[in-house]
Short mmCIF file of C-alpha atoms in Angstrom, two decimals:
data_model
loop_
_atom_site.label_atom_id
_atom_site.label_comp_id
_atom_site.label_asym_id
_atom_site.label_seq_id
_atom_site.Cartn_x
_atom_site.Cartn_y
_atom_site.Cartn_z
CA UNK D 1 4.01 -9.94 4.04
CA UNK D 2 0.84 -8.52 2.56
CA UNK D 3 -0.68 -10.67 -0.17
CA UNK D 4 -3.59 -10.02 -2.51
CA UNK D 5 -4.03 -12.53 -5.30
CA UNK D 6 -6.30 -12.52 -8.32
CA UNK D 7 -7.39 -15.71 -10.01
CA UNK D 8 -6.30 -14.83 -13.53
CA UNK D 9 -3.76 -12.45 -15.04
CA UNK D 10 -5.33 -12.52 -18.50
CA UNK D 11 -8.83 -13.45 -19.59
CA UNK D 12 -10.55 -13.47 -22.96
CA UNK D 13 -14.34 -13.74 -23.04
CA UNK D 14 -17.10 -13.31 -25.60
CA UNK D 15 -19.86 -10.73 -25.48
CA UNK D 16 -22.76 -11.96 -23.38
CA UNK D 17 -20.74 -14.42 -21.30
CA UNK D 18 -20.92 -14.37 -17.52
CA UNK D 19 -17.49 -13.60 -16.10
CA UNK D 20 -16.18 -14.21 -12.59
CA UNK D 21 -13.09 -12.46 -11.28
CA UNK D 22 -11.82 -13.76 -7.96
CA UNK D 23 -9.70 -11.99 -5.39
CA UNK D 24 -8.23 -13.43 -2.21
CA UNK D 25 -6.33 -11.68 0.58
CA UNK D 26 -4.50 -13.43 3.38
CA UNK D 27 -4.17 -10.50 5.78
CA UNK D 28 -7.51 -10.75 7.59
CA UNK D 29 -8.47 -7.36 6.16
CA UNK D 30 -12.01 -6.11 6.63
CA UNK D 31 -12.27 -3.97 3.51
CA UNK D 32 -12.01 -5.17 -0.07
CA UNK D 33 -12.34 -3.20 -3.30
CA UNK D 34 -12.69 -3.72 -7.02
CA UNK D 35 -11.38 -1.10 -9.46
CA UNK D 36 -10.94 -0.90 -13.16
CA UNK D 37 -8.06 0.96 -14.75
CA UNK D 38 -8.40 2.51 -18.19
CA UNK D 39 -5.98 4.79 -20.06
CA UNK D 40 -6.65 8.44 -19.33
CA UNK D 41 -9.22 7.58 -16.65
CA UNK D 42 -7.06 6.27 -13.84
CA UNK D 43 -8.52 3.85 -11.30
CA UNK D 44 -12.26 3.92 -10.87
CA UNK D 45 -14.02 2.17 -8.00
CA UNK D 46 -16.65 -0.39 -9.04
CA UNK D 47 -17.71 -1.89 -5.70
CA UNK D 48 -16.35 -2.31 -2.23
CA UNK D 49 -17.13 -4.37 0.82
CA UNK D 50 -16.36 -3.72 4.47
CA UNK D 51 -17.60 -7.02 5.85
CA UNK D 52 -18.78 -10.47 4.85
CA UNK D 53 -22.01 -10.29 2.85
CA UNK D 54 -21.82 -6.49 2.81
CA UNK D 55 -21.30 -4.47 -0.34
CA UNK D 56 -21.37 -0.84 -1.36
CA UNK D 57 -21.55 0.65 -4.84
CA UNK D 58 -18.58 2.59 -6.02
CA UNK D 59 -18.49 5.15 -8.79
CA UNK D 60 -19.20 2.84 -11.75
CA UNK D 61 -21.23 -0.20 -10.57
CA UNK D 62 -23.41 -0.54 -13.67
CA UNK D 63 -23.01 -3.92 -15.37
CA UNK D 64 -21.24 -5.46 -12.37
CA UNK D 65 -22.15 -7.28 -9.19
CA UNK D 66 -20.05 -8.62 -6.34
CA UNK D 67 -20.08 -11.37 -3.76
CA UNK D 68 -18.34 -11.65 -0.43
CA UNK D 69 -19.24 -14.92 1.27
CA UNK D 70 -15.97 -15.22 3.16
CA UNK D 71 -13.82 -12.50 4.67
CA UNK D 72 -10.80 -13.32 2.56
CA UNK D 73 -12.56 -13.57 -0.80
CA UNK D 74 -14.24 -10.90 -2.92
CA UNK D 75 -15.65 -11.78 -6.33
CA UNK D 76 -16.53 -9.45 -9.17
CA UNK D 77 -19.20 -10.69 -11.56
CA UNK D 78 -19.95 -9.42 -15.03
CA UNK D 79 -23.44 -10.75 -15.61
CA UNK D 80 -23.30 -10.32 -19.38
CA UNK D 81 -19.92 -9.14 -20.59
CA UNK D 82 -19.79 -6.31 -23.11
CA UNK D 83 -16.90 -4.94 -25.15
CA UNK D 84 -16.83 -1.74 -23.09
CA UNK D 85 -15.89 -3.86 -20.09
CA UNK D 86 -12.54 -4.66 -21.66
CA UNK D 87 -10.16 -3.29 -19.06
CA UNK D 88 -7.60 -3.98 -16.35
CA UNK D 89 -9.37 -5.04 -13.16
CA UNK D 90 -7.64 -4.47 -9.84
CA UNK D 91 -8.60 -5.84 -6.46
CA UNK D 92 -7.45 -4.23 -3.23
CA UNK D 93 -7.88 -4.70 0.49
CA UNK D 94 -7.35 -2.61 3.60
CA UNK D 95 -7.32 -3.44 7.26
CA UNK D 96 -10.02 -1.66 9.14
CA UNK D 97 -13.11 0.47 8.94
CA UNK D 98 -13.07 4.05 10.06
CA UNK D 99 -9.34 4.42 9.83
CA UNK D 100 -7.10 5.68 7.10
CA UNK D 101 -5.56 2.43 6.03
CA UNK D 102 -3.35 1.83 3.07
CA UNK D 103 -4.96 -0.23 0.35
CA UNK D 104 -2.96 -3.19 -0.90
CA UNK D 105 -3.47 -4.20 -4.50
CA UNK D 106 -3.36 -7.46 -6.37
CA UNK D 107 -1.50 -7.78 -9.68
CA UNK D 108 -4.59 -7.18 -11.79
CA UNK D 109 -6.59 -9.13 -14.35
CA UNK D 110 -6.53 -7.91 -17.92
CA UNK D 111 -9.91 -8.77 -19.43
CA UNK D 112 -10.59 -8.69 -23.14
CA UNK D 113 -14.22 -9.00 -24.24
CA UNK D 114 -14.64 -9.88 -27.91
CA UNK W 1 -16.71 14.73 -12.65
CA UNK W 2 -13.03 14.22 -11.93
CA UNK W 3 -12.52 15.17 -8.29
CA UNK W 4 -8.81 14.36 -8.35
CA UNK W 5 -6.81 15.52 -11.34
CA UNK W 6 -3.32 14.91 -12.58
CA UNK W 7 -2.96 17.27 -15.49
CA UNK W 8 0.36 15.94 -16.76
CA UNK W 9 -0.06 12.51 -18.37
CA UNK W 10 3.68 12.11 -18.68
CA UNK W 11 6.95 13.54 -17.38
CA UNK W 12 10.57 12.86 -18.32
CA UNK W 13 13.40 13.66 -15.92
CA UNK W 14 17.15 13.16 -16.06
CA UNK W 15 18.57 10.66 -13.59
CA UNK W 16 19.81 12.39 -10.46
CA UNK W 17 17.52 15.40 -10.87
CA UNK W 18 14.32 16.17 -9.00
CA UNK W 19 11.00 14.79 -10.23
CA UNK W 20 7.91 16.79 -9.29
CA UNK W 21 4.49 15.25 -9.84
CA UNK W 22 1.41 17.36 -9.29
CA UNK W 23 -2.15 16.64 -8.28
CA UNK W 24 -5.18 18.91 -7.82
CA UNK W 25 -8.46 18.13 -6.14
CA UNK W 26 -11.82 19.83 -6.08
CA UNK W 27 -13.54 18.33 -3.03
CA UNK W 28 -12.57 20.43 -0.01
CA UNK W 29 -13.81 17.65 2.27
CA UNK W 30 -10.91 15.38 1.31
CA UNK W 31 -8.52 15.22 4.24
CA UNK W 32 -6.20 12.33 3.54
CA UNK W 33 -4.01 11.95 0.48
CA UNK W 34 -1.86 9.17 -0.86
CA UNK W 35 0.53 8.48 -3.70
CA UNK W 36 0.73 5.09 -5.37
CA UNK W 37 3.27 3.84 -7.86
CA UNK W 38 2.45 1.32 -10.56
CA UNK W 39 4.74 -0.72 -12.76
CA UNK W 40 3.36 -2.39 -15.90
CA UNK W 41 1.60 -5.69 -15.25
CA UNK W 42 1.62 -5.10 -11.49
CA UNK W 43 -0.87 -3.65 -9.06
CA UNK W 44 -0.26 -0.19 -7.57
CA UNK W 45 1.90 -0.07 -4.46
CA UNK W 46 1.59 2.49 -1.72
CA UNK W 47 4.33 5.11 -1.66
CA UNK W 48 3.57 7.88 0.81
CA UNK W 49 0.61 9.62 2.41
CA UNK W 50 -0.27 12.87 4.15
CA UNK W 51 -3.04 13.96 6.43
CA UNK W 52 -4.60 17.39 5.98
CA UNK W 53 -3.28 18.48 9.37
CA UNK W 54 0.19 18.48 7.87
CA UNK W 55 1.68 20.32 4.92
CA UNK W 56 4.67 18.08 4.36
CA UNK W 57 5.61 14.45 4.84
CA UNK W 58 8.96 12.98 4.00
CA UNK W 59 10.14 9.40 3.55
CA UNK W 60 13.63 8.97 2.22
CA UNK W 61 13.82 10.31 -1.32
CA UNK W 62 10.08 10.99 -1.41
CA UNK W 63 8.37 14.08 -0.04
CA UNK W 64 4.72 15.00 -0.39
CA UNK W 65 3.61 18.61 -0.02
CA UNK W 66 0.02 19.66 0.61
CA UNK W 67 -1.38 23.13 -0.04
CA UNK W 68 -4.93 23.03 1.28
CA UNK W 69 -5.85 26.53 0.24
CA UNK W 70 -4.89 25.74 -3.35
CA UNK W 71 -6.27 22.18 -3.14
CA UNK W 72 -2.99 20.98 -4.52
CA UNK W 73 -0.47 18.33 -3.60
CA UNK W 74 2.83 17.39 -5.10
CA UNK W 75 5.26 14.52 -4.86
CA UNK W 76 8.97 15.27 -5.01
CA UNK W 77 11.47 12.55 -5.76
CA UNK W 78 15.09 13.46 -5.27
CA UNK W 79 17.40 12.23 -6.59
CA UNK W 80 15.46 10.46 -9.33
CA UNK W 81 16.58 6.94 -10.19
CA UNK W 82 15.84 4.70 -13.20
CA UNK W 83 13.75 2.42 -10.97
CA UNK W 84 11.41 5.34 -10.34
CA UNK W 85 10.11 5.04 -13.91
CA UNK W 86 6.46 4.08 -13.40
CA UNK W 87 2.96 5.50 -13.42
CA UNK W 88 2.15 7.54 -10.31
CA UNK W 89 -1.39 7.95 -9.04
CA UNK W 90 -2.49 10.37 -6.38
CA UNK W 91 -5.57 9.49 -4.35
CA UNK W 92 -7.75 11.22 -1.80
CA UNK W 93 -10.22 10.17 0.83
CA UNK W 94 -12.42 11.39 3.66
CA UNK W 95 -11.50 10.40 7.18
CA UNK W 96 -14.94 10.02 8.64
CA UNK W 97 -16.18 6.57 9.41
CA UNK W 98 -17.56 4.65 6.50
CA UNK W 99 -15.60 6.50 3.88
CA UNK W 100 -12.72 4.17 3.31
CA UNK W 101 -12.89 4.49 -0.44
CA UNK W 102 -10.18 6.30 -2.34
CA UNK W 103 -10.70 8.61 -5.28
CA UNK W 104 -7.81 8.30 -7.71
CA UNK W 105 -6.37 10.68 -10.24
CA UNK W 106 -5.69 9.69 -13.83
CA UNK W 107 -1.99 9.04 -13.32
CA UNK W 108 1.31 10.51 -14.53
CA UNK W 109 3.82 8.34 -16.35
CA UNK W 110 7.30 9.23 -15.09
CA UNK W 111 10.29 8.29 -17.21
CA UNK W 112 13.77 8.68 -15.75
CA UNK W 113 16.38 9.16 -18.44
CA UNK W 114 19.76 7.59 -17.59
#
């Protein structure tokens, strides 16, 4: 059974704090993704990675960075959290490069930045 | 620049009737399309997909139709059931290597009325 887990379901942080969101998949997937979901804007891709230590910018990478040191783990980092980064953050993974693979999503982390 | 659009933010349908969710896209290079379903406090789950070489794909109560000339796809659910109440996202991607990322629409909230 496909499993993508995210370290926290809810998180409250203060402006300026460094925030780490962790995502782990147990399916040996090559690709991993970070999205944010906001009302009226749908899911927007922040960063993705198709291999260990590789990363690609998505549509809205500003204010974020990522780390993929191990195949199963993909971290999203907010270097200095701001109130406009209050959102639902969703991690996803898919099997293989170059093929149309379904993305499997974690349950999401709802982040509130005060 | 919203390349994938879902113009109806919400839709209410009587139980047992047909639900039709619509999606338009602007990028003619998109050649693979997916529908995801999302319940509150959960990550999106894959529902059904269609390649641009087809104009219809069916899976049980769910059918996706693709009209390439109109750059339009639709999801039909028949008969609609209360458990179908959720937010539905359409997504599109390019099939060439290195383009595993999905571009999502803004979502349509479907409510099935018992």
